[in-house]
Structure formats: structure tokens, C-alpha cells
Coordinates of C-alpha atoms and ligand atoms in Angstrom, one line a residue:
M1 CA -14.8 178.3 15.9
V2 CA -14.6 177.0 12.4
D3 CA -15.7 179.4 9.7
Q4 CA -18.4 177.4 7.9
L5 CA -21.7 178.0 6.3
W6 CA -24.5 178.5 8.8
W7 CA -26.9 176.3 7.0
K8 CA -24.4 173.4 7.4
T9 CA -23.3 174.0 11.0
G10 CA -26.5 175.4 12.4
V11 CA -29.8 174.1 13.8
I12 CA -33.1 175.0 12.1
Y13 CA -36.2 175.3 14.2
Q14 CA -39.6 175.0 12.5
I15 CA -42.3 177.3 13.8
Y16 CA -45.9 176.7 12.9
P17 CA -46.9 180.3 13.5
R18 CA -50.6 179.8 14.3
S19 CA -49.6 177.5 17.2
F20 CA -46.6 179.2 18.7
K21 CA -47.6 182.3 20.7
D22 CA -50.7 184.5 20.4
T23 CA -50.3 188.1 21.5
T24 CA -53.6 189.5 20.1
G25 CA -56.0 187.2 21.9
I26 CA -57.6 185.6 18.9
G27 CA -56.4 182.1 19.7
I28 CA -54.0 182.0 16.8
G29 CA -50.3 182.6 17.1
D30 CA -48.7 185.6 15.4
L31 CA -45.4 187.3 14.5
L32 CA -45.3 189.4 17.6
G33 CA -45.5 186.2 19.6
I34 CA -42.5 184.9 17.8
I35 CA -40.6 188.1 18.4
D36 CA -41.4 187.8 22.1
S37 CA -40.0 184.3 22.1
L38 CA -36.7 185.0 20.4
D39 CA -34.7 185.1 23.6
Y40 CA -36.1 181.7 24.5
L41 CA -34.8 180.4 21.1
N42 CA -31.4 182.0 21.3
N43 CA -30.2 184.9 23.5
G44 CA -26.6 183.8 23.3
T45 CA -26.5 182.3 26.8
P46 CA -26.6 178.6 27.7
G47 CA -30.0 179.1 29.3
S48 CA -31.6 179.5 25.8
L49 CA -32.2 176.8 23.2
G50 CA -29.4 178.1 21.0
I51 CA -31.0 177.5 17.5
D52 CA -29.6 179.2 14.5
A53 CA -32.5 179.6 12.1
I54 CA -36.3 179.7 12.2
W55 CA -38.3 178.2 9.4
L56 CA -41.6 179.9 9.4
S57 CA -44.5 177.8 8.0
P58 CA -46.4 180.2 5.6
V59 CA -47.5 183.5 7.0
Y60 CA -48.7 185.0 3.7
P61 CA -52.3 186.1 3.2
S62 CA -54.4 183.0 2.7
P63 CA -57.9 181.7 3.1
Q64 CA -56.3 179.2 5.4
V65 CA -57.9 176.2 3.8
D66 CA -54.6 174.4 4.1
F67 CA -53.4 176.7 6.9
G68 CA -51.3 179.0 4.7
Y69 CA -50.2 176.4 2.2
D70 CA -52.9 178.1 0.0
V71 CA -51.4 181.5 -0.6
S72 CA -53.5 184.3 -2.0
D73 CA -50.7 186.9 -2.0
Y74 CA -47.0 186.0 -2.0
C75 CA -45.7 189.5 -1.1
D76 CA -47.6 190.3 2.1
I77 CA -48.3 189.0 5.6
D78 CA -51.8 187.7 6.6
P79 CA -53.4 190.1 9.1
I80 CA -53.9 187.2 11.5
F81 CA -50.1 187.0 11.8
G82 CA -49.2 190.7 11.5
N83 CA -48.0 192.9 8.7
L84 CA -44.9 193.7 6.7
E85 CA -43.7 196.2 9.3
I86 CA -43.9 193.6 12.1
F87 CA -42.2 191.1 9.8
A88 CA -39.3 193.5 9.3
R89 CA -39.1 193.8 13.0
L90 CA -38.9 190.0 13.3
V91 CA -36.1 189.8 10.8
D92 CA -34.3 192.6 12.6
E93 CA -34.7 191.2 16.1
A94 CA -33.8 187.7 15.0
H95 CA -30.7 188.9 13.2
K96 CA -29.6 190.8 16.4
R97 CA -29.6 187.4 18.1
G98 CA -27.8 185.6 15.2
I99 CA -31.0 183.8 14.2
R100 CA -31.7 183.5 10.5
I101 CA -35.2 183.5 9.0
I102 CA -36.3 180.9 6.4
M103 CA -39.5 181.5 4.6
D104 CA -41.8 178.8 3.2
L105 CA -42.2 179.1 -0.5
V106 CA -45.4 177.4 -1.7
F107 CA -44.8 177.5 -5.4
N108 CA -46.5 174.4 -6.7
H109 CA -49.9 176.0 -6.3
T110 CA -51.7 179.1 -5.1
S111 CA -55.0 179.5 -3.4
D112 CA -58.0 179.6 -5.7
R113 CA -58.5 183.1 -4.3
H114 CA -55.2 184.3 -5.6
P115 CA -55.8 187.1 -8.1
W116 CA -53.8 185.1 -10.7
F117 CA -56.3 182.3 -10.5
R118 CA -59.3 184.5 -10.3
E119 CA -58.3 185.9 -13.6
S120 CA -57.2 182.6 -15.0
R121 CA -60.6 181.0 -14.4
S122 CA -62.6 184.0 -15.5
E123 CA -62.4 183.3 -19.3
L124 CA -60.6 181.1 -21.8
Q125 CA -58.9 184.1 -23.4
N126 CA -57.7 185.7 -20.2
S127 CA -54.0 186.6 -20.2
K128 CA -53.5 184.5 -17.0
R129 CA -55.3 181.5 -18.4
D130 CA -52.1 179.7 -19.1
W131 CA -50.7 180.4 -15.6
Y132 CA -52.5 177.3 -14.4
I133 CA -53.0 173.9 -15.8
W134 CA -56.3 173.6 -17.7
H135 CA -57.7 170.8 -19.7
A136 CA -60.9 170.2 -21.6
G137 CA -60.9 166.5 -20.4
K138 CA -61.6 163.4 -22.5
K139 CA -65.2 162.3 -23.3
G140 CA -66.6 164.2 -20.4
K141 CA -64.0 162.8 -18.0
P142 CA -60.8 164.1 -16.5
P143 CA -57.8 163.9 -18.9
N144 CA -55.9 161.2 -16.9
N145 CA -55.8 159.3 -13.7
W146 CA -53.7 161.7 -11.6
G147 CA -55.0 161.8 -8.0
S148 CA -55.0 164.4 -5.3
Y149 CA -53.0 163.9 -2.1
F150 CA -56.2 164.6 -0.2
G151 CA -58.3 162.1 -2.2
G152 CA -60.2 161.9 -5.4
S153 CA -59.1 163.1 -8.8
A154 CA -56.5 165.9 -9.1
W155 CA -58.7 167.4 -11.8
Q156 CA -61.4 169.8 -10.8
W157 CA -64.3 170.7 -13.1
D158 CA -64.8 174.4 -13.4
E159 CA -68.2 175.5 -14.6
I160 CA -67.2 179.0 -15.5
T161 CA -65.3 178.0 -18.6
G162 CA -66.2 174.4 -18.8
Q163 CA -62.7 172.9 -18.3
Y164 CA -60.8 171.1 -15.7
Y165 CA -58.0 172.6 -13.7
L166 CA -55.3 170.6 -11.9
A167 CA -55.0 170.6 -8.1
M168 CA -52.7 168.1 -6.5
F169 CA -53.8 169.0 -3.0
T170 CA -57.2 170.5 -2.2
S171 CA -59.5 171.8 -4.9
Q172 CA -58.8 175.3 -3.5
Q173 CA -55.1 174.9 -4.3
P174 CA -54.8 175.0 -8.1
D175 CA -51.4 174.0 -9.5
L176 CA -49.3 176.6 -11.3
N177 CA -48.1 176.1 -14.8
W178 CA -44.3 176.2 -14.5
R179 CA -44.0 175.7 -18.2
N180 CA -45.1 179.3 -18.7
P181 CA -42.1 181.6 -18.5
A182 CA -44.3 184.4 -17.1
V183 CA -45.1 182.2 -14.1
K184 CA -41.4 181.5 -13.5
Q185 CA -40.6 185.2 -13.8
A186 CA -43.4 186.2 -11.3
L187 CA -42.3 183.5 -8.7
F188 CA -38.6 184.5 -9.1
N189 CA -39.7 188.1 -8.3
V190 CA -41.3 186.8 -5.2
M191 CA -38.0 185.3 -4.1
R192 CA -36.3 188.6 -4.7
F193 CA -39.0 190.4 -2.8
W194 CA -38.2 188.4 0.4
L195 CA -34.4 188.3 -0.1
D196 CA -34.4 192.1 -0.4
R197 CA -36.2 192.1 2.9
G198 CA -33.4 190.3 4.5
V199 CA -34.7 186.7 4.7
D200 CA -31.9 184.2 4.8
G201 CA -33.4 181.2 3.0
F202 CA -36.4 179.4 1.7
R203 CA -38.0 176.1 2.4
L204 CA -39.5 174.9 -0.9
D205 CA -42.8 173.2 -0.6
V206 CA -43.1 170.1 -2.8
Y207 CA -40.7 171.5 -5.4
N208 CA -40.5 168.2 -7.2
Q209 CA -44.1 168.6 -8.3
Y210 CA -43.7 171.9 -10.1
F211 CA -43.5 170.1 -13.5
K212 CA -45.9 167.5 -14.9
D213 CA -45.8 165.5 -18.0
V214 CA -46.3 167.7 -21.0
R215 CA -48.5 165.1 -22.6
F216 CA -50.6 164.4 -19.5
R217 CA -50.0 160.7 -19.6
S218 CA -51.7 158.6 -16.9
N219 CA -49.6 157.2 -14.1
P220 CA -49.1 153.4 -14.1
R221 CA -50.9 151.6 -11.3
K222 CA -49.0 150.3 -8.4
L223 CA -50.1 147.6 -6.0
N224 CA -50.7 149.3 -2.7
P225 CA -53.6 148.6 -0.3
L226 CA -53.9 152.3 0.3
G227 CA -54.7 152.7 -3.4
F228 CA -58.2 151.4 -2.6
I229 CA -58.7 154.3 -0.2
Y230 CA -57.8 156.7 -2.9
S231 CA -56.1 156.5 -6.2
F232 CA -53.1 158.7 -5.4
W233 CA -51.4 156.0 -3.4
G234 CA -52.1 153.3 -5.9
Q235 CA -49.9 154.9 -8.6
E236 CA -46.3 155.1 -9.7
H237 CA -45.8 158.9 -9.8
I238 CA -44.0 159.0 -13.1
Y239 CA -45.9 161.7 -14.9
D240 CA -47.1 164.0 -12.2
R241 CA -43.8 164.9 -10.6
D242 CA -40.0 164.7 -10.9
Q243 CA -39.9 165.9 -14.5
P244 CA -36.5 166.8 -15.9
E245 CA -37.4 170.4 -16.4
M246 CA -37.4 170.8 -12.6
Y247 CA -33.6 170.6 -12.5
E248 CA -33.2 173.6 -14.7
V249 CA -35.5 175.6 -12.6
L250 CA -33.7 174.6 -9.4
S251 CA -30.4 175.6 -10.9
D252 CA -31.9 179.0 -11.9
M253 CA -33.3 179.4 -8.4
R254 CA -29.9 178.5 -7.0
K255 CA -28.2 181.3 -9.1
L256 CA -30.8 183.8 -7.9
V257 CA -30.3 182.8 -4.3
D258 CA -26.5 182.6 -4.5
A259 CA -26.4 186.1 -5.8
Y260 CA -27.2 187.2 -2.3
P261 CA -24.6 186.4 0.3
E262 CA -25.1 183.5 2.7
R263 CA -28.6 182.5 1.6
M264 CA -29.9 179.0 1.2
M265 CA -32.8 176.8 0.0
I266 CA -34.0 173.6 1.6
G267 CA -36.4 171.5 -0.3
E268 CA -39.3 169.4 0.7
T269 CA -39.3 166.5 -1.6
A270 CA -42.7 164.9 -2.1
D271 CA -42.4 161.2 -1.2
E272 CA -38.7 161.0 -1.8
D273 CA -38.5 157.2 -1.8
D274 CA -36.4 157.1 -5.0
Y275 CA -32.9 158.0 -3.8
T276 CA -31.3 158.1 -7.2
K277 CA -33.5 161.0 -8.0
A278 CA -33.4 162.6 -4.6
L279 CA -29.7 162.9 -4.7
D280 CA -29.9 164.8 -8.0
Y281 CA -31.9 167.5 -6.3
Y282 CA -28.7 168.8 -5.0
G283 CA -27.7 169.4 -8.7
R284 CA -25.3 167.4 -10.7
Q285 CA -22.7 170.2 -10.4
N286 CA -23.5 171.7 -7.1
D287 CA -26.1 173.8 -8.8
G288 CA -29.4 172.6 -7.2
L289 CA -30.8 172.8 -3.7
H290 CA -28.4 173.6 -0.9
L291 CA -30.3 171.0 1.2
A292 CA -33.1 168.5 0.8
F293 CA -34.9 167.1 3.7
N294 CA -34.3 163.4 4.5
F295 CA -37.6 162.1 5.8
D296 CA -36.7 158.5 6.4
F297 CA -36.7 158.9 10.1
L298 CA -40.4 159.7 9.9
K299 CA -40.9 156.1 9.0
S300 CA -38.1 154.5 11.2
K301 CA -39.2 152.1 13.8
W302 CA -37.4 152.4 17.2
Q303 CA -34.5 150.1 16.2
P304 CA -31.0 151.2 15.3
A305 CA -31.2 149.3 12.0
Y306 CA -33.8 151.6 10.6
F307 CA -31.9 154.8 11.5
R308 CA -28.7 153.3 10.3
L309 CA -30.2 152.5 6.9
A310 CA -31.4 156.1 6.5
I311 CA -28.0 157.5 7.6
R312 CA -26.2 155.2 5.2
K313 CA -28.3 156.1 2.3
W314 CA -27.2 159.8 2.6
E315 CA -23.7 159.1 3.7
E316 CA -23.0 156.7 0.8
N317 CA -24.9 158.4 -2.0
L318 CA -24.7 162.1 -1.5
P319 CA -22.5 163.9 -3.9
D320 CA -19.4 165.7 -2.4
W321 CA -21.3 169.0 -2.2
G322 CA -24.4 167.4 -0.7
W323 CA -25.2 167.7 3.0
P324 CA -27.7 165.7 4.9
A325 CA -30.7 167.3 6.5
Y326 CA -32.6 165.0 8.9
V327 CA -36.1 165.4 10.2
L328 CA -37.8 163.7 13.1
S329 CA -41.0 165.7 13.2
N330 CA -42.9 168.4 11.3
H331 CA -46.4 169.8 10.8
D332 CA -47.5 166.9 8.6
V333 CA -46.7 163.9 10.7
T334 CA -47.3 162.4 14.2
R335 CA -44.8 164.0 16.6
H336 CA -41.9 161.6 17.3
F337 CA -42.5 161.8 21.0
S338 CA -45.8 160.1 20.4
R339 CA -44.5 157.8 17.7
Y340 CA -41.9 156.3 20.0
N341 CA -43.9 156.6 23.3
R342 CA -44.4 152.9 23.7
G343 CA -44.4 151.4 27.3
R344 CA -43.9 154.9 28.7
Q345 CA -40.5 155.2 27.0
G346 CA -41.4 158.6 25.5
L347 CA -39.0 160.7 27.5
P348 CA -35.8 158.6 27.4
R349 CA -36.4 157.9 23.7
A350 CA -36.9 161.6 23.1
K351 CA -33.5 162.2 24.6
I352 CA -31.9 159.5 22.5
A353 CA -33.6 160.9 19.4
A354 CA -32.4 164.4 20.2
A355 CA -28.8 163.3 20.8
M356 CA -28.9 161.5 17.5
Q357 CA -30.4 164.3 15.5
L358 CA -28.0 166.9 17.0
T359 CA -24.8 164.8 16.6
L360 CA -25.3 163.4 13.1
R361 CA -23.4 164.9 10.1
G362 CA -26.0 167.2 8.6
T363 CA -28.4 170.0 9.4
P364 CA -31.0 169.1 11.9
T365 CA -34.5 170.7 11.7
L366 CA -36.4 170.7 15.0
Y367 CA -40.1 171.1 15.2
Y368 CA -41.4 173.6 17.8
G369 CA -42.2 171.9 21.1
E370 CA -40.2 168.8 20.5
E371 CA -37.6 170.2 22.8
I372 CA -40.0 169.8 25.7
G373 CA -41.4 166.5 24.4
Q374 CA -44.7 167.8 23.2
A375 CA -47.0 164.9 22.2
E376 CA -49.9 164.6 19.9
V377 CA -53.2 166.2 21.0
K378 CA -56.4 164.2 20.8
L379 CA -59.0 165.8 18.6
T380 CA -62.7 165.2 18.3
R381 CA -64.1 163.9 15.1
K382 CA -65.5 167.3 14.2
Q383 CA -62.0 168.9 14.7
I384 CA -60.4 166.2 12.5
L385 CA -62.8 166.5 9.6
D386 CA -62.9 170.3 9.1
P387 CA -61.7 172.1 7.1
P388 CA -60.7 169.9 4.2
G389 CA -57.0 170.9 4.1
K390 CA -56.7 168.6 7.1
R391 CA -58.8 165.7 5.9
Y392 CA -57.6 162.3 5.0
W393 CA -53.9 162.9 5.2
P394 CA -52.4 160.8 6.4
F395 CA -55.7 159.1 6.5
Y396 CA -58.5 159.2 9.1
Q397 CA -56.8 161.2 11.8
G398 CA -55.9 164.3 9.7
R399 CA -52.7 166.1 10.5
D400 CA -53.6 168.5 13.3
G401 CA -52.7 166.4 16.2
C402 CA -49.1 167.6 15.9
R403 CA -50.1 171.3 15.6
A404 CA -51.3 172.0 19.1
P405 CA -50.2 175.2 20.8
M406 CA -46.8 175.4 22.2
Q407 CA -46.8 174.7 26.0
W408 CA -45.0 177.6 27.6
D409 CA -46.2 177.3 31.2
N410 CA -49.0 175.9 33.3
S411 CA -51.4 178.9 33.2
P412 CA -54.7 178.4 31.3
Q413 CA -54.0 177.8 27.5
A414 CA -50.4 176.8 28.5
G415 CA -49.3 180.5 28.2
F416 CA -50.0 180.3 24.4
S417 CA -52.9 182.7 24.5
S418 CA -54.8 184.8 27.0
T419 CA -58.2 183.7 25.6
G420 CA -58.5 180.5 23.8
S421 CA -56.8 178.5 21.1
W422 CA -57.7 177.4 17.6
L423 CA -56.8 173.8 18.6
P424 CA -57.1 172.3 22.1
V425 CA -54.0 172.6 24.2
N426 CA -52.7 169.2 25.1
P427 CA -53.9 168.6 28.7
D428 CA -50.4 167.4 29.7
Y429 CA -49.3 171.1 29.6
R430 CA -49.9 171.3 33.4
F431 CA -46.7 169.4 34.0
K432 CA -45.0 169.5 30.6
N433 CA -44.1 173.0 29.7
V434 CA -41.1 175.3 29.1
A435 CA -41.3 177.0 32.5
V436 CA -41.0 173.7 34.5
Q437 CA -38.3 172.3 32.3
Q438 CA -36.2 175.5 32.0
N439 CA -34.5 175.2 35.3
D440 CA -34.5 171.4 35.7
P441 CA -31.1 169.9 34.9
A442 CA -32.7 166.6 34.1
S443 CA -35.3 167.9 31.7
L444 CA -35.5 167.3 28.0
L445 CA -35.3 171.0 27.3
T446 CA -32.0 171.3 29.3
F447 CA -30.7 168.3 27.4
Y448 CA -31.5 170.0 24.1
Q449 CA -29.8 173.2 25.2
R450 CA -26.7 171.3 26.2
L451 CA -26.6 169.3 23.1
I452 CA -26.9 172.3 20.9
A453 CA -24.2 174.2 22.9
L454 CA -21.9 171.2 22.6
R455 CA -22.5 171.0 18.9
K456 CA -21.8 174.7 18.6
K457 CA -18.3 174.4 20.1
T458 CA -17.3 171.1 18.7
A459 CA -15.9 171.2 15.1
A460 CA -16.1 167.4 14.8
L461 CA -19.8 167.5 15.5
Q462 CA -20.5 170.4 13.1
I463 CA -18.5 169.4 10.1
G464 CA -16.6 166.2 10.8
N465 CA -17.1 163.1 8.8
L466 CA -19.3 160.3 10.1
I467 CA -18.3 156.6 10.5
L468 CA -20.9 154.1 11.7
I469 CA -19.6 151.7 14.4
D470 CA -20.7 148.1 14.8
N471 CA -23.2 148.1 12.1
N472 CA -24.8 144.9 13.3
H473 CA -25.6 145.8 16.8
K474 CA -29.3 145.3 17.4
R475 CA -29.8 147.7 20.2
I476 CA -27.0 150.3 19.9
L477 CA -26.5 152.9 17.3
A478 CA -23.0 154.2 17.5
Y479 CA -20.9 156.4 15.3
R480 CA -17.7 158.5 15.3
R481 CA -17.5 162.0 14.1
Q482 CA -14.1 163.1 13.1
I483 CA -12.2 166.1 11.8
E484 CA -8.5 165.9 11.5
D485 CA -7.4 164.1 14.7
R486 CA -10.4 165.3 16.7
K487 CA -12.8 162.5 17.3
I488 CA -16.2 162.3 19.0
L489 CA -18.0 159.1 19.7
V490 CA -21.8 158.9 20.0
I491 CA -23.3 155.8 21.6
L492 CA -27.0 155.5 21.9
N493 CA -28.7 152.6 23.6
F494 CA -32.1 152.1 22.0
S495 CA -33.0 149.4 24.5
R496 CA -34.5 149.9 28.0
R497 CA -32.1 147.1 29.1
P498 CA -28.3 147.4 29.7
Q499 CA -26.1 146.7 26.7
T500 CA -22.4 146.6 25.9
L501 CA -20.4 147.9 23.0
D502 CA -16.9 146.8 22.1
L503 CA -15.1 150.0 21.1
K504 CA -11.6 148.6 20.3
A505 CA -10.3 152.1 21.0
D506 CA -6.8 152.5 22.3
N507 CA -7.4 156.1 23.3
S508 CA -8.7 157.6 26.4
L509 CA -12.4 158.4 26.4
Y510 CA -13.8 161.4 28.1
V511 CA -17.5 161.8 28.6
L512 CA -18.7 165.1 27.2
L513 CA -22.4 164.7 27.7
G514 CA -24.8 161.9 28.5
T515 CA -27.9 160.8 30.3
H516 CA -26.6 158.5 33.0
R517 CA -23.2 159.5 34.3
N518 CA -21.1 162.5 35.2
D519 CA -20.1 164.5 32.3
T520 CA -16.5 164.6 33.4
S521 CA -16.0 160.9 33.9
I522 CA -13.4 159.0 32.0
L523 CA -14.0 155.6 30.5
T524 CA -11.2 153.2 30.9
D525 CA -12.6 150.0 29.6
N526 CA -12.8 149.2 25.9
Q527 CA -16.0 147.5 26.5
V528 CA -18.5 150.2 27.3
A529 CA -21.4 149.0 29.5
L530 CA -24.4 151.2 28.9
A531 CA -27.5 151.5 31.1
G532 CA -30.9 151.1 29.5
N533 CA -31.7 154.1 27.2
E534 CA -28.3 155.6 27.9
V535 CA -26.9 158.3 25.7
L536 CA -23.1 158.8 25.7
I537 CA -21.2 161.4 23.8
I538 CA -17.5 161.0 24.3
R539 CA -14.3 162.7 23.2
E540 CA -11.7 160.3 22.1
G541 CA -8.0 161.0 22.0
K542 CA -4.6 160.4 23.5
N543 CA -5.4 162.9 26.1
A544 CA -9.0 163.4 25.6
K545 CA -9.6 165.5 28.7
E546 CA -7.3 168.3 27.8
E547 CA -7.9 168.5 24.1
N548 CA -9.5 171.4 22.6
E549 CA -12.8 171.0 20.9
Ligands
NOJ1 C1 -46.5 170.1 1.9 C2 -46.8 170.8 3.2 O1 -45.9 170.4 4.2 C3 -48.2 170.4 3.6 O2 -48.6 170.9 4.9 C4 -49.1 171.0 2.6 O3 -50.5 170.6 2.8 C5 -48.8 170.6 1.2 N1 -47.3 170.6 0.9 C6 -49.4 171.4 0.1 O4 -48.8 172.7 0.1

């Protein structure tokens, strides 16, 4: 197979550790549970999912106010998840199976329990004072209008020294001061700590927020109805993120990471609506992030036009060294199975979404459970409102509906835990779980396995270029992936009704994988007639059947 960078050709799988598999019986998933599940993720046979890398949401010691996105020690493992010795075992066992490990670096802020912040807040003269962003305020008020993602002002009054500190998320997540070289040094040492332990990459949490305006200017207001709910959404974020100093830091991080072989960084851009900026995150001279998530699909309605627009934005604007990275679900948003589950179309649409995600040009990131079509879990009001890390974002429901335990089988707690679970298991686990889908050739899980296997052996799908076909079709999303003379056609019918697509192809068309017809059939007609919700992945060529992938 082509010798290419794993983070371009591979498939990333995000695990939210507290929800994956509990081996200690405390109702919270742990690292041993992940080790136990590695063969499910990739044991080298077609019966496993076949993913190439695991992105672990944070497993560092943390008060868990924002479930690990509030880190109190960057160089250890929270005892609820394991310890450094178990972590080493995880890296080792994953590597034996060809699975890479990506750690989540939460470097915009720490927990307020982090020793750095404890020191920083203790007195004005403390040597760590300048590790965070403190301000005396103006006339008894916060220094500017910056808002927190979770509501209210981003400035928190601290009685101890009578100043405000900045916290863009919860008040227990004070923002670090990246303008202080000592902070940069300390965080770069954290990166080395994990690279030296064999991790293969980092996911950078809200990296475009590291720097804020040096003069603390207020953001201009923006007309947005959500701004009435809280100020954050009613502002143009000109001064509280995307400052030019960030590019220099990204480039220094890149040098650090590239000094280790085959490592990578993938960035979570906070609200990347401005593409001109987003594309710079890759660095003007290939010296920024290796990858930046493209989140447009999270907002795409179930119509080809929305997806096409998102794809075109990357395809047309990325620099030569850029590489797309599409996301359909993650731990912050409603799972896409539920987003698209209108009129009981959840399952066929999940198959279409999977086929798209796994055949586009770019690195796909899957979210645990999406391969079996896990849906949102309904939470009671009490569960939604507590603790604050979950409150208000995105608005009333909180974010935990997408974080329910992985559904392994139909035993109590869905095989996630022997006792209970920190969030209710979705009651549909009785019929929707890994065990029932594993050996069902028509299941979503089997479809994911086959898609990933096909991608793995097909150079055009891994690294070929992408050309959209019939850009105006209202119901069909179609594109060609091509490397040299090897061509793959992907045709996705977003409608539940039959549709036709004129291919204008003078080559033979050989079905490699699909949802409605035999995988070995040959299409003869230039007008492809698709059944409702049909997925078709076709090899195209003079003699498509015999050609080598
Ligand atoms: C983005 C993460 O994805 C989210 O879960 C978290 O709450 C914030 N960053 C703060 O770290």
C-alpha cells in the first residue's frame, strides 16, 4: 500500500474515556477498559473496526468540573482512569495493533486547583501571578465585555487579592497567560513529557484562544438573538481570540512535535467561521498545525448542498500542504444519528454519513459509538444542570446527551459497567449494541468495518484528489476520488426516494461497496438509477473489475 503519513490516510476514533468501558465498577470508564477494547477497534482482521488512532479526551488529574477539560496536573493520570503505568500499557498494547494514541492538550486554561493557579491567586507578588490573566478592573467592574462560553462575564472576581482573573469557560478554568515565556516553556515541557512516553499526537483544545488582546479591548457587539441569552454570542470575537501571536506559538509547537518521528497535532478551532483565518492555522509555510478540524458538518442540514459547501470550502481554500479533517460528531454536540433521525431515517442516513465521512479526501474523526448508531440519551433536568461544566452549552440541554455509555451488549448497563453508570445508558441498548451488530452483515457496524477496510486498501480513497460531480443535484452528493488513472466514484442519495444521476462516464463501473446491490455487480448504463437512501461506491476504469486498487 502507499507509503503515506498515517494521520492523512488513517481514521481517528475519539474516546470519551469516562463513557467507554468501566473495569473497576465505579460507573466511570477507565484506561483498562480501553485496553480491553483494543481488539474491537483494530485487531488486524476484517471483523474489527480497523481504526488507526485513538484520540483520548482528557485523562489527566482533574476535579472534573468540565470532565477533564479542567486539568490540575498535566503530567499524570487521574486515578479514576488509571495511572501512568496503565497508560504505558495502553500505549504499548495500542502500538502492537498499529493504533496510535492522541492526547488532548488543554492549554488555554487549567483547573483552578492546579498548583500553578493556587500559587498565582495566593498573593500579588507570587512568582506564578503572571502565569494567568489578572486585572484590577475598571471602576469596580470587569475590565471589558468579554464573555464566557458558559454564560456571564469571562472575568471572575477573586477576593484573595482583590482582582479579576480571566476564565473563558467555567470560573474553575482560569485562562493561562501565554504571553509569559515561562508558561510557554512549562507547556512545551508537558508536550515533551507525553511524546517521550510514546504518544503519537495531540488534539489541541481551543488553541486559537491562547492569546488575547494585549490591551484588553472590548469586543464589538454583533446582532445575534443568542446574545440576549448571554453576551458571548452577541460579540465579534476580535480581541479574545485569534491574535497574531498564536501563529508563532503554533509554529514553535510544530517544530517541537516534528522533532519526533511521525507525530502530529490536530487543532480544535473555537468557532472557526472565518475561513480566511482557519486556513492560516496550517501555517503559511507548512509550519502550523498538521490538521485542523472542519466542523461545518455539525451545522449541515440533511441536504447535499450543505455538505458540498463545506467540502468546497476546504477543497478550494486549503494550502497545498493542508489536509481536510471532517467531523460529524464529538463530545460537545448532539450525535449525528439523532440530528438526522427525522422520520425514522436515522439508520439509512447514518450509513450515508459514514460512507461520506470515510470516502472524502481528508482524515475522518469518528466519535465512539457512532459506528453502531448511538443516539442521544434523554437526561432529567437535574442531570442536565449539574455540574456547571455542562450547563448552558449549547443552551438549555447541556452537552451530556452525547456522552452516554458505549453500548457493548444487552446485559444490564449495556456491558459498559458491572454496577452502574455515571450517566444513564440509552434504553435502546437492548437492541442496539456491538454484540448484535458484530455478526450482522446488514448492520451499521459491519458497514463501517467494510468502509474502513476498503479505504485502507484503496489509494484513491486515501490520498487521491477529489472532484465534485453534478454540483447542482438537489438530492445526490457525488464525487470522484482519483490518483493517477485509478478512479473511485462515490454516489450518495440523500433522499428516501429513488433518484438518477447522469455520469457521462465511458468507462466500466464496478460496484465495490454499497447499501442496495451486490458488491460485485457492474453498472452498464451511464444513467445510474439509485434506490432511496442508496450508497454506491464504484471503481471506474477501462476494465474496472480487474484493476488493482
Ligand atoms: C472545548 C472542548 O471540546 C469542550 O468540551 C470544553 O468544555 C472546552 N473546550 C473547554 O476546555
